[in-house]
């Protein structure tokens, strides 16, 4: 009977060790790929803005094309109450430090 208990213990120990090693590897890869995911998310947002503005065709565009076209845009905030562009003072009061990141 003690042989069975020892065998069960070693099986559980191997399974736990394998789970721990795999979870550490997956976590490391996720952390390592985070900057690339963020860059791709921003690229997708920029691409969608350009497609909505009619500047590019979404199906036939590269990342370089999106970056080049998006550099030509001037980002401005609009005051929705009166339909005018928001002034620097209004933007600062709203707590927005960088309009392009908003």
PDB file of C-alpha atoms in Angstrom, residues 33-86:
ATOM      1  CA  UNK A  33       4.642  40.459 -26.204  1.00  0.00           C
ATOM      2  CA  UNK A  34       2.727  43.252 -24.429  1.00  0.00           C
ATOM      3  CA  UNK A  35       4.557  46.143 -26.182  1.00  0.00           C
ATOM      4  CA  UNK A  36       3.892  44.545 -29.566  1.00  0.00           C
ATOM      5  CA  UNK A  37       0.211  44.087 -28.689  1.00  0.00           C
ATOM      6  CA  UNK A  38      -0.063  47.741 -27.646  1.00  0.00           C
ATOM      7  CA  UNK A  39       1.590  48.909 -30.869  1.00  0.00           C
ATOM      8  CA  UNK A  40      -0.747  46.765 -32.963  1.00  0.00           C
ATOM      9  CA  UNK A  41      -3.777  48.077 -31.063  1.00  0.00           C
ATOM     10  CA  UNK A  42      -2.728  51.684 -31.758  1.00  0.00           C
ATOM     11  CA  UNK A  43      -2.069  50.823 -35.410  1.00  0.00           C
ATOM     12  CA  UNK A  44      -5.557  49.320 -35.676  1.00  0.00           C
ATOM     13  CA  UNK A  45      -7.132  52.451 -34.157  1.00  0.00           C
ATOM     14  CA  UNK A  46      -5.207  54.691 -36.567  1.00  0.00           C
ATOM     15  CA  UNK A  47      -6.153  52.482 -39.514  1.00  0.00           C
ATOM     16  CA  UNK A  48      -9.840  52.596 -38.566  1.00  0.00           C
ATOM     17  CA  UNK A  49      -9.702  56.398 -38.317  1.00  0.00           C
ATOM     18  CA  UNK A  50      -8.131  56.638 -41.771  1.00  0.00           C
ATOM     19  CA  UNK A  51     -10.675  54.226 -43.262  1.00  0.00           C
ATOM     20  CA  UNK A  52     -13.554  56.201 -41.708  1.00  0.00           C
ATOM     21  CA  UNK A  53     -12.094  59.427 -43.116  1.00  0.00           C
ATOM     22  CA  UNK A  54     -11.872  57.824 -46.564  1.00  0.00           C
ATOM     23  CA  UNK A  55      -8.116  58.273 -46.784  1.00  0.00           C
ATOM     24  CA  UNK A  56      -7.211  54.606 -47.305  1.00  0.00           C
ATOM     25  CA  UNK A  57      -8.716  51.300 -48.345  1.00  0.00           C
ATOM     26  CA  UNK A  58      -8.599  49.063 -45.284  1.00  0.00           C
ATOM     27  CA  UNK A  59      -7.974  45.855 -47.220  1.00  0.00           C
ATOM     28  CA  UNK A  60      -4.861  46.969 -49.104  1.00  0.00           C
ATOM     29  CA  UNK A  61      -2.815  48.899 -46.570  1.00  0.00           C
ATOM     30  CA  UNK A  62       0.430  48.212 -44.737  1.00  0.00           C
ATOM     31  CA  UNK A  63       1.541  49.450 -41.337  1.00  0.00           C
ATOM     32  CA  UNK A  64       3.979  51.847 -42.995  1.00  0.00           C
ATOM     33  CA  UNK A  65       1.188  53.323 -45.129  1.00  0.00           C
ATOM     34  CA  UNK A  66      -0.974  53.882 -42.059  1.00  0.00           C
ATOM     35  CA  UNK A  67       1.868  55.559 -40.169  1.00  0.00           C
ATOM     36  CA  UNK A  68       2.759  57.793 -43.117  1.00  0.00           C
ATOM     37  CA  UNK A  69      -0.841  58.881 -43.728  1.00  0.00           C
ATOM     38  CA  UNK A  70      -1.610  59.373 -40.042  1.00  0.00           C
ATOM     39  CA  UNK A  71       1.359  61.737 -39.606  1.00  0.00           C
ATOM     40  CA  UNK A  72      -0.420  64.177 -41.945  1.00  0.00           C
ATOM     41  CA  UNK A  73      -3.421  64.438 -39.612  1.00  0.00           C
ATOM     42  CA  UNK A  74      -3.825  67.187 -37.040  1.00  0.00           C
ATOM     43  CA  UNK A  75      -5.619  65.853 -33.978  1.00  0.00           C
ATOM     44  CA  UNK A  76      -8.091  68.270 -32.414  1.00  0.00           C
ATOM     45  CA  UNK A  77     -10.710  67.925 -29.705  1.00  0.00           C
ATOM     46  CA  UNK A  78     -14.258  69.086 -30.382  1.00  0.00           C
ATOM     47  CA  UNK A  79     -16.491  70.712 -27.793  1.00  0.00           C
ATOM     48  CA  UNK A  80     -19.709  68.777 -28.374  1.00  0.00           C
ATOM     49  CA  UNK A  81     -21.872  71.382 -26.632  1.00  0.00           C
ATOM     50  CA  UNK A  82     -21.320  74.048 -29.267  1.00  0.00           C
ATOM     51  CA  UNK A  83     -19.556  72.156 -32.076  1.00  0.00           C
ATOM     52  CA  UNK A  84     -16.308  74.135 -31.969  1.00  0.00           C
ATOM     53  CA  UNK A  85     -12.759  72.987 -31.509  1.00  0.00           C
ATOM     54  CA  UNK A  86     -11.774  72.877 -27.844  1.00  0.00           C
TER      55      UNK A  86
END
